[in-house]
Every structure is written in C-alpha cells, then in structure tokens.
Short mmCIF file of N, CA and C and ligand atoms in Angstrom, two decimals:
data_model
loop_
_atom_site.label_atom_id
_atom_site.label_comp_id
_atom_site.label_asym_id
_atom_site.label_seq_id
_atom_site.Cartn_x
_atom_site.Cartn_y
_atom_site.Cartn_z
N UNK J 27 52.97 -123.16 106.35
CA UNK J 27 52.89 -121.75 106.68
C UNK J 27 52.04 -121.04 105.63
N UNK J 28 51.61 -120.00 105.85
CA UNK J 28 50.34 -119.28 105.18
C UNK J 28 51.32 -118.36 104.51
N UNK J 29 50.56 -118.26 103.39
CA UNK J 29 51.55 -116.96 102.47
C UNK J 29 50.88 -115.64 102.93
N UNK J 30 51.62 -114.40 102.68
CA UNK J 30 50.71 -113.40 102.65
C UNK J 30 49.81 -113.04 101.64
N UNK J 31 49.77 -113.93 100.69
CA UNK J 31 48.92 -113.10 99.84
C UNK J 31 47.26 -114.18 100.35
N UNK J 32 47.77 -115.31 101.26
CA UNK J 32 46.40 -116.10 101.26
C UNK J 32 45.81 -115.25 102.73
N UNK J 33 47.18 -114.66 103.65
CA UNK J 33 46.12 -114.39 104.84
C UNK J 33 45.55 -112.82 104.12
N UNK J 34 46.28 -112.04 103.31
CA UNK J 34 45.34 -111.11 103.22
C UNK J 34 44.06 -111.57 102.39
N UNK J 35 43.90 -112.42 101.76
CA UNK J 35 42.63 -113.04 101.24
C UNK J 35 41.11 -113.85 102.39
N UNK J 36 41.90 -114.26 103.14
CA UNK J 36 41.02 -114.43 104.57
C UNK J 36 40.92 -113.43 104.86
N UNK J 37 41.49 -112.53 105.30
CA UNK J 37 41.42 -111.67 106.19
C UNK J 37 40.17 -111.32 105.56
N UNK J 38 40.29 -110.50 104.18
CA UNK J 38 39.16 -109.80 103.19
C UNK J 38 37.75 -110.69 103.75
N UNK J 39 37.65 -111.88 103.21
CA UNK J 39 36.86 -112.45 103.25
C UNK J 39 35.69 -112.84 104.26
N UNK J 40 36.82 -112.92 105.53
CA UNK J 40 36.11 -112.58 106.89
C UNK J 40 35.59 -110.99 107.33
N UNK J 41 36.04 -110.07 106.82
CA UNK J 41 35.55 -109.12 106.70
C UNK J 41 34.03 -108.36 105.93
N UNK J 42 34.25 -108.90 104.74
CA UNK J 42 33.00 -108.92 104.10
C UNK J 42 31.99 -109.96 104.50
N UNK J 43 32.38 -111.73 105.39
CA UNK J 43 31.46 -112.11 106.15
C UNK J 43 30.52 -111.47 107.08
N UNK J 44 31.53 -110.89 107.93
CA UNK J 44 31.40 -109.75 109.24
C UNK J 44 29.87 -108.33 108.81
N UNK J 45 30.46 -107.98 107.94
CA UNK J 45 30.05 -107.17 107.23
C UNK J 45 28.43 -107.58 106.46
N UNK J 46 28.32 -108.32 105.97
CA UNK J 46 26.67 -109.04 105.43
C UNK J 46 26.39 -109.52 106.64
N UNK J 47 26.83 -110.24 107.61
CA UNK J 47 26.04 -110.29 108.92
C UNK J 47 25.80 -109.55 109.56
N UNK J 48 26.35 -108.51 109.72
CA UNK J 48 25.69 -107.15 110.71
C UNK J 48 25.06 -106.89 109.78
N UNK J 49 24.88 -106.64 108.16
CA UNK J 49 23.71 -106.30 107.69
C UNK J 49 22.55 -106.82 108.14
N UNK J 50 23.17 -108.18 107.93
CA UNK J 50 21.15 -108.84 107.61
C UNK J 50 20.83 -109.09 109.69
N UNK J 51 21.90 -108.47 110.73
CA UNK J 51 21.00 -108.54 112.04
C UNK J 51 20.52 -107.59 112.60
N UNK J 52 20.80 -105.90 111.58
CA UNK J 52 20.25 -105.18 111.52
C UNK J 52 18.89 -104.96 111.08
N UNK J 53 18.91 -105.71 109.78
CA UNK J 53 17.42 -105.95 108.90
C UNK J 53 16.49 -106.90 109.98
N UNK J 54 17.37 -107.47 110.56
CA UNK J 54 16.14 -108.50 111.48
C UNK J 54 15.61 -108.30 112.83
N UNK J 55 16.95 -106.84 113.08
CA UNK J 55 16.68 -106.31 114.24
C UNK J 55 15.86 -105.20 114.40
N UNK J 56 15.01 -105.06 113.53
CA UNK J 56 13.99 -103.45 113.42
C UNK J 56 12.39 -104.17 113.12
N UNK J 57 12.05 -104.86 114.14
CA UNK J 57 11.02 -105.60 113.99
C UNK J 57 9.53 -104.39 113.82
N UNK J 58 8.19 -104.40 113.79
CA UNK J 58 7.64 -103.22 114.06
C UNK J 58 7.40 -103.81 115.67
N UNK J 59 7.02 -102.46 116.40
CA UNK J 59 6.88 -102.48 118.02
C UNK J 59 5.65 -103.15 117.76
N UNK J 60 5.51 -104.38 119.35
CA UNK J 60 5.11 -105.06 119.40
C UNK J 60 4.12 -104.35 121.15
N UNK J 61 3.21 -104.27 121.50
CA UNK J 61 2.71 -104.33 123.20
C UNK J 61 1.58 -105.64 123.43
N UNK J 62 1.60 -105.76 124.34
CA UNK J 62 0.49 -106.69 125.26
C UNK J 62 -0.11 -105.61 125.57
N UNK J 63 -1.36 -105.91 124.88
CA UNK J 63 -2.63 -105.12 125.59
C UNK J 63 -3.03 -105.43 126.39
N UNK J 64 -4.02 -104.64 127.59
CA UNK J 64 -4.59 -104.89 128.33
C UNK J 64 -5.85 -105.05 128.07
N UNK J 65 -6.90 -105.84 128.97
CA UNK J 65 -8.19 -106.25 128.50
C UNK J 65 -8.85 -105.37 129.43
N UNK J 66 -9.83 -104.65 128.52
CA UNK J 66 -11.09 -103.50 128.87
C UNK J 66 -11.78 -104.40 129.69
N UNK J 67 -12.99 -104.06 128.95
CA UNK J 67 -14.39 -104.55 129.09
C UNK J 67 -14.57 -105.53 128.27
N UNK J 68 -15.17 -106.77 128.73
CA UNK J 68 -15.37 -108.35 127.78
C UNK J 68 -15.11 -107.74 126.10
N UNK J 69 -14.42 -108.61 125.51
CA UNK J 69 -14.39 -108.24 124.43
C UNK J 69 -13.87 -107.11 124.09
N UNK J 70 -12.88 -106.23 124.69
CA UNK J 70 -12.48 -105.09 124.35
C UNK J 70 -11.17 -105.09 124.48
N UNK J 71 -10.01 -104.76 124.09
CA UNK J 71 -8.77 -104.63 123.87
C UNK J 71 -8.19 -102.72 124.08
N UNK J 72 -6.98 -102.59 125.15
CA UNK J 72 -7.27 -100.97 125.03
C UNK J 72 -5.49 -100.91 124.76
N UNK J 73 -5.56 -99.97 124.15
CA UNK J 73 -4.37 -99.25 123.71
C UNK J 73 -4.24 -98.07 123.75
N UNK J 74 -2.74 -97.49 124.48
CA UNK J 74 -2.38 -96.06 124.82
C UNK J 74 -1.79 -95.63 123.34
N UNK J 75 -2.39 -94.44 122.99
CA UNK J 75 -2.45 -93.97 121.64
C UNK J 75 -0.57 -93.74 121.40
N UNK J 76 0.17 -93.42 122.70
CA UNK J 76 1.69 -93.03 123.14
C UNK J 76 2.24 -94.39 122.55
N UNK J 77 1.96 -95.32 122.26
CA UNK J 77 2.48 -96.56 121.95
C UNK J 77 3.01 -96.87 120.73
N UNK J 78 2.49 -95.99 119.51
CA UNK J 78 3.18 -96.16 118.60
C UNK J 78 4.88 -95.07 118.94
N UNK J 79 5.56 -95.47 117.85
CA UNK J 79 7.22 -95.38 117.71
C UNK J 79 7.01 -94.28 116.44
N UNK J 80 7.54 -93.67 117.01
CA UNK J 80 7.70 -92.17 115.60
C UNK J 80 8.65 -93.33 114.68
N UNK J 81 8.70 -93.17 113.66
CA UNK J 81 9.74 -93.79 112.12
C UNK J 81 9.57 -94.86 112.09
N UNK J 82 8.25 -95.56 112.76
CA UNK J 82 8.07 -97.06 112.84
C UNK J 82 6.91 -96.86 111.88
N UNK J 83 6.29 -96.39 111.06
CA UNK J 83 4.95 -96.54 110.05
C UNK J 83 3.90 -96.50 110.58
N UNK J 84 3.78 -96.18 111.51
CA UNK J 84 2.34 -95.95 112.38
C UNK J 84 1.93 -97.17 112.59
N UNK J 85 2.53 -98.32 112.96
CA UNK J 85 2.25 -99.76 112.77
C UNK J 85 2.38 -100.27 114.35
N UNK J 86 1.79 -100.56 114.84
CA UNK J 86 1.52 -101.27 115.80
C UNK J 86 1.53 -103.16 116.17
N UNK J 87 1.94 -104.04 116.64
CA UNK J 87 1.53 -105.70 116.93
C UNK J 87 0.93 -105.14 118.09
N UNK J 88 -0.42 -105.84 118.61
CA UNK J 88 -1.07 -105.71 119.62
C UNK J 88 -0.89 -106.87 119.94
N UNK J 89 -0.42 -107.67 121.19
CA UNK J 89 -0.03 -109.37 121.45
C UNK J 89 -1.20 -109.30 122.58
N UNK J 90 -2.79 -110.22 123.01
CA UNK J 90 -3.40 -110.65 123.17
C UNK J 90 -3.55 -112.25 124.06
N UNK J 91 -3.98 -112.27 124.73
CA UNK J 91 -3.81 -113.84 125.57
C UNK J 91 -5.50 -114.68 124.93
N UNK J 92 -6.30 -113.40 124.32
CA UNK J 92 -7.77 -113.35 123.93
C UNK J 92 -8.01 -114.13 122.50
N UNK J 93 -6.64 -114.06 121.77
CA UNK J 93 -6.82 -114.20 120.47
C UNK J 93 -5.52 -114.86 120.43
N UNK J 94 -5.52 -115.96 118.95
CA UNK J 94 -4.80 -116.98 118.53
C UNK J 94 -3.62 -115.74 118.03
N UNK J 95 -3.83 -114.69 117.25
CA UNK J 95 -2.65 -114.43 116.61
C UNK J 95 -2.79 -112.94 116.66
N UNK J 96 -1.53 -112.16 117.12
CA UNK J 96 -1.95 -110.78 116.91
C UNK J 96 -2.61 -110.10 116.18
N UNK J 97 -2.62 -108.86 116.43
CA UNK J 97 -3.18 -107.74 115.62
C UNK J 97 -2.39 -106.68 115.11
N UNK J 98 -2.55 -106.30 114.03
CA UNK J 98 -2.12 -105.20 113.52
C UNK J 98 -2.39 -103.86 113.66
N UNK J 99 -2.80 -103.04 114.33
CA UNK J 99 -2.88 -101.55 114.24
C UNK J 99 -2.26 -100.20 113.63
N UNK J 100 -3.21 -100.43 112.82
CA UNK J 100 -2.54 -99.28 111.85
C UNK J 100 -2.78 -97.47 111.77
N UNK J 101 -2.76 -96.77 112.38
CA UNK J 101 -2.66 -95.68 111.99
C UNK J 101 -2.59 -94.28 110.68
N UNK J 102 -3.63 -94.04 110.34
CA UNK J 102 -2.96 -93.61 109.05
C UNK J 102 -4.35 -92.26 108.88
N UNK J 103 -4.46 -91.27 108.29
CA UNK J 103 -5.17 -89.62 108.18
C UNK J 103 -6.86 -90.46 108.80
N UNK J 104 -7.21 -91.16 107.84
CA UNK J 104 -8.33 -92.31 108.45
C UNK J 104 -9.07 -92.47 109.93
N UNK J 105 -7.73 -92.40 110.36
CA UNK J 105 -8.20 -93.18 111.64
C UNK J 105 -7.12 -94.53 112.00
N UNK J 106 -7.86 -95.54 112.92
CA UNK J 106 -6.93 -96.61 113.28
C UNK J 106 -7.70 -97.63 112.49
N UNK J 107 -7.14 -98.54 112.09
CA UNK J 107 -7.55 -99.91 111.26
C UNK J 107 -6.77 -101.46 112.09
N UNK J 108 -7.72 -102.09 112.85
CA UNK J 108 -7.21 -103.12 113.51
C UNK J 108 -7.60 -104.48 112.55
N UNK J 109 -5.92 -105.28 112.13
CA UNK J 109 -6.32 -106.60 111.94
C UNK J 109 -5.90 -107.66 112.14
N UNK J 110 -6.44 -108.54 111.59
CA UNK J 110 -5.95 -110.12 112.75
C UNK J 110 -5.50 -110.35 111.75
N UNK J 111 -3.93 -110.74 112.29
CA UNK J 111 -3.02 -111.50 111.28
C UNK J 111 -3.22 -112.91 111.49
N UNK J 112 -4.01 -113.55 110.69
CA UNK J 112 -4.60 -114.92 110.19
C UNK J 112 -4.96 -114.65 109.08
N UNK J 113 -3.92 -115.41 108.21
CA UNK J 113 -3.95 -115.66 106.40
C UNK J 113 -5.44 -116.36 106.26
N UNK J 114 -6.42 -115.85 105.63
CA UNK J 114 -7.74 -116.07 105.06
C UNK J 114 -7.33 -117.32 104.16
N UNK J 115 -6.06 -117.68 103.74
CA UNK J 115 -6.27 -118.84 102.84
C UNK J 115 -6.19 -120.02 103.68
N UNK J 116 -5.45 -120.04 104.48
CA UNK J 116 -5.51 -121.66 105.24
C UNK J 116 -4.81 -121.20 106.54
N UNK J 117 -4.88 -119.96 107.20
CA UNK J 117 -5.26 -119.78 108.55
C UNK J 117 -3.77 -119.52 109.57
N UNK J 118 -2.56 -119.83 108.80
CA UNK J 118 -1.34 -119.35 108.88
C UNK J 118 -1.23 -118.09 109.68
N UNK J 119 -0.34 -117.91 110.74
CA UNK J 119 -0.13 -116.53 111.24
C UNK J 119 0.64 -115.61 110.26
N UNK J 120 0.41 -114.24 110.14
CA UNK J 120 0.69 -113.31 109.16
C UNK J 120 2.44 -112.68 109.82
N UNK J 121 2.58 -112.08 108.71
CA UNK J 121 3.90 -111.21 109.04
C UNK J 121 3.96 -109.96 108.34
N UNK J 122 3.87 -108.65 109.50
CA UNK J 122 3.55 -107.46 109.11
C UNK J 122 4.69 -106.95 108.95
N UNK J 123 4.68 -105.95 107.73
CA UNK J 123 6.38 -105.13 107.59
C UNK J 123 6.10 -103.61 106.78
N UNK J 124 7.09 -103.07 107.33
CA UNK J 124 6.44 -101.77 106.65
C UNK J 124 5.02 -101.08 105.74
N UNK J 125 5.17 -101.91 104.85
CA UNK J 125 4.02 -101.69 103.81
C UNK J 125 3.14 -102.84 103.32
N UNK J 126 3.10 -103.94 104.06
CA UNK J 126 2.79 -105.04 103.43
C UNK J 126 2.47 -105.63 104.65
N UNK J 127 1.26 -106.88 104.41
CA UNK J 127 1.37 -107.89 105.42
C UNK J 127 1.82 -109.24 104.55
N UNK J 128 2.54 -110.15 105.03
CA UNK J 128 2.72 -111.34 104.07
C UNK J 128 2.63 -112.56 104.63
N UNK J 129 2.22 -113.47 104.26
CA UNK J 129 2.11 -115.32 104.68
C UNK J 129 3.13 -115.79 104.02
N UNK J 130 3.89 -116.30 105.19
CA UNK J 130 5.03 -117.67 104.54
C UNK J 130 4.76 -118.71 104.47
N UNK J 131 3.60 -119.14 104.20
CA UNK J 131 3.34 -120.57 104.25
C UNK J 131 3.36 -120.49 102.72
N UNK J 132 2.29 -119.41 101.72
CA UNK J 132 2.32 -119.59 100.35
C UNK J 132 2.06 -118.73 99.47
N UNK J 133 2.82 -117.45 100.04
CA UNK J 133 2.96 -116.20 99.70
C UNK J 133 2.18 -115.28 99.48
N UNK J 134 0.98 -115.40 99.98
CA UNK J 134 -0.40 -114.42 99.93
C UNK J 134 0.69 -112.95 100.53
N UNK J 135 -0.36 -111.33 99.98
CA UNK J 135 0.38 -111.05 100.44
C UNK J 135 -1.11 -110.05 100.46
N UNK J 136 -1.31 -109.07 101.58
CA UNK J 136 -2.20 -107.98 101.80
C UNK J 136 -1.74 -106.38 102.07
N UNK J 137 -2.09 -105.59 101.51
CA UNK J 137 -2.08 -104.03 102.02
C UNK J 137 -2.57 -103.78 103.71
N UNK J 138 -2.13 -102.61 103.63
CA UNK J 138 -2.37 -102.18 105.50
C UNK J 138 -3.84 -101.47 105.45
N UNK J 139 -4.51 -102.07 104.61
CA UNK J 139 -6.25 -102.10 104.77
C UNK J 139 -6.65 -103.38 105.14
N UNK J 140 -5.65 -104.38 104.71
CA UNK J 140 -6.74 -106.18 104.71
C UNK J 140 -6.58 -106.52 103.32
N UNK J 141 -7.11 -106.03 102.30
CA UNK J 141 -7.20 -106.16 100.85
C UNK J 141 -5.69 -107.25 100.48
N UNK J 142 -6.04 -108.44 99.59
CA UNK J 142 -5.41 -109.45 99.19
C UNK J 142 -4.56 -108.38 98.31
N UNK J 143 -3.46 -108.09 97.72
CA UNK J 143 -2.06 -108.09 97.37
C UNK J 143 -1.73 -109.07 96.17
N UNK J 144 -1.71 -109.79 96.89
CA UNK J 144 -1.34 -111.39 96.12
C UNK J 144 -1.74 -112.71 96.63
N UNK J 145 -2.18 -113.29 95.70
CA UNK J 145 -2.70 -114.60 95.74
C UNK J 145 -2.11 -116.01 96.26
N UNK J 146 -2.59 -116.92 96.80
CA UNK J 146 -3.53 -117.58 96.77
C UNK J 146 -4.64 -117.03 97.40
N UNK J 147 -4.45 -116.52 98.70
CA UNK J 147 -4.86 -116.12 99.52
C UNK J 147 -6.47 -115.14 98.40
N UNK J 148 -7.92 -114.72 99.07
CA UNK J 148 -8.86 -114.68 97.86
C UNK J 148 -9.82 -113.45 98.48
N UNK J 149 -9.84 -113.56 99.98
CA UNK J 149 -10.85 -112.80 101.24
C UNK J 149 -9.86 -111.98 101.91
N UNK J 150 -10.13 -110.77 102.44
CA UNK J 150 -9.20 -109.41 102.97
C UNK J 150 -9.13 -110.09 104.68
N UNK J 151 -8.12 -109.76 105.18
CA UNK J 151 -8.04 -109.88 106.25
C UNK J 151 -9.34 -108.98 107.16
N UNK J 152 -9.24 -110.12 108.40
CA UNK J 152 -10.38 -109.46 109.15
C UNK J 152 -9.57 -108.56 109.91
N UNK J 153 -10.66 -107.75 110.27
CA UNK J 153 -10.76 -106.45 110.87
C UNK J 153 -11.83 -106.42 112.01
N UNK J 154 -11.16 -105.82 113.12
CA UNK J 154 -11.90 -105.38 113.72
C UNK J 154 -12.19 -103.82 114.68
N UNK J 155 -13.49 -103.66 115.01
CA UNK J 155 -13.85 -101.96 114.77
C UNK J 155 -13.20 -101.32 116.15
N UNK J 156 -12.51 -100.29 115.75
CA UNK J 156 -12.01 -99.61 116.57
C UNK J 156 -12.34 -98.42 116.94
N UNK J 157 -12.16 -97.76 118.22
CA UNK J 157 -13.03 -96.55 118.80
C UNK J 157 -12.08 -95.68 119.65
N UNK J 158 -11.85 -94.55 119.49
CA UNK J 158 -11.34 -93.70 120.78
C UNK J 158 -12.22 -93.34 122.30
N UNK J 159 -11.93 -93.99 123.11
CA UNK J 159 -12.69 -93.51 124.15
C UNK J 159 -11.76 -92.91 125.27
N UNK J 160 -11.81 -91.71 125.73
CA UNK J 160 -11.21 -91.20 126.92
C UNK J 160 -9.55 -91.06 126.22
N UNK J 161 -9.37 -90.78 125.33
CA UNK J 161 -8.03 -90.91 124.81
C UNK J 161 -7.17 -92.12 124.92
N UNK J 162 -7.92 -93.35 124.96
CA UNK J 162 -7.46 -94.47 124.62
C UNK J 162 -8.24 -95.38 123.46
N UNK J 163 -7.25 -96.11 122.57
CA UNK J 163 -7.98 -96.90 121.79
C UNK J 163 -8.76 -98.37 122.19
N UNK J 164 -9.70 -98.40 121.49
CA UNK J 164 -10.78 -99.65 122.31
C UNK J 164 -10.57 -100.34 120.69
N UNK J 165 -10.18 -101.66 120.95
CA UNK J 165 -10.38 -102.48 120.19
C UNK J 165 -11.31 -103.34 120.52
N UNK J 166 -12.51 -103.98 119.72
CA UNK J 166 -13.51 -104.54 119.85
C UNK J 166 -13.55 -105.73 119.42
N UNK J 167 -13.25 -107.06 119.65
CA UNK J 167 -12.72 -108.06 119.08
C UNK J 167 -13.48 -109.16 119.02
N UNK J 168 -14.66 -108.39 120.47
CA UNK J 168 -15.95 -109.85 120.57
C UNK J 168 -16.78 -109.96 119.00
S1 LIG S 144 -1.95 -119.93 104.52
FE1 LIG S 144 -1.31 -117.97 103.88
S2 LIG S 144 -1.00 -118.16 101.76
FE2 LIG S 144 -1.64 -120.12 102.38
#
C-alpha cells in the first residue's frame, strides 16, 4: 500500500510533468505562419500582402512546389525581403524564428537580412527580388 506522504509526492511530480509539457507544446505550437503560394507568371511567386499574422514578426514561410525549400518573407519599414532557407554552408534546410534564421545540421545562424550570425556557415543567404504589383507581392525566383 502507498503511504500518503509517497502519493502526495507523485501526485506533485506528475503535476510539474504536466506542467513542462504544456510548456514546451506551447513553445512548439507557435510556429511562424506558413502559405502555399500561388504561381504568377514563369518564375514568379504571388503573395496576398493580408497574409501576414499581426504578433507574428512580420514573418512569413512561403511553401512552393517551384523550389527545394521555402522562403522567408520578411516585412519590415524597408520593404519585403524574400529568402531561401538553404544553409550556404552545406545546403541544409533553414529554420526561421522570431529574430533569427538557424541550421541544425551545424549551427550557422543568420539575421532577417541573410547576413551570417554565426559560423560555419561564411555567404548570406540568398535572396530573392521582390515587387508590389496591383497590391500583391511578386516574388521573383527565376
Ligand atoms: S549545413 Fe548549415 S551549418 Fe552546416
């Protein structure tokens, strides 16, 4: 038979389990918004400007059938900044998060310009040029 002093010690314990798991499926559950673009004109990618998420960082995944690995769209006083998440060091798909893009293969890490962060990684992520036309964004990818 279980004493009380061991079930109130489970009990605790499963509680604070409970408790760090809804943390960390919260943390895993606030991904940035992700759309499938639609394809323009050859080589063109279009996006409804309505697509970004107010309190999401002005951050965009653009998912593509055109290209190996999404894109990033970033938003910011600038203008829009589109880039292909493919780690410049050995070609790894990227992982965008609030303020950072990062590679788990070997920890390169880039700003929401492209610009290397941290090393190994040596060349800025590519970019490609983006345009407002008709109040939609044209990504240019040819
Ligand atoms: S492939 Fe990204 S750091 Fe090596």
């Amino acid at each position: 038979m279980i004493s009380r002093r061991d079930f109130i010690i489970s009990g605790c314990t499963a509680c604070v389990l409970t408790a760090a798991g809804a943390s960390l499926l919260t943390s895993c559950a606030s991904p940035l918004p992700m759309i499938k673009s639609t394809a323009g004109h050859s080589g063109q990618l279009i996006v409804d400007p309505n697509s970004f998420v107010a309190g999401k960082g002005n951050l965009l995944v653009v998912r593509t059938k055109q290209l190996e690995y999404d894109i990033l769209l970033v938003k910011d006083p600038e203008g829009y900044h589109a880039l292909y998440l493919r780690c410049t060091h050995e070609g790894v798909g990227l992982t965008p998060v609030s303020n950072k893009i990062f590679c788990s293969a070997h920890g390169s890490a880039f700003d929401l310009k492209g610009n290397v962060i941290k090393e190994p990684a040596l060349h800025p992520l590519k970019s490609f040029p983006v345009e407002m036309v008709s109040n939609q964004i044209i990504i240019n990818i040819s």
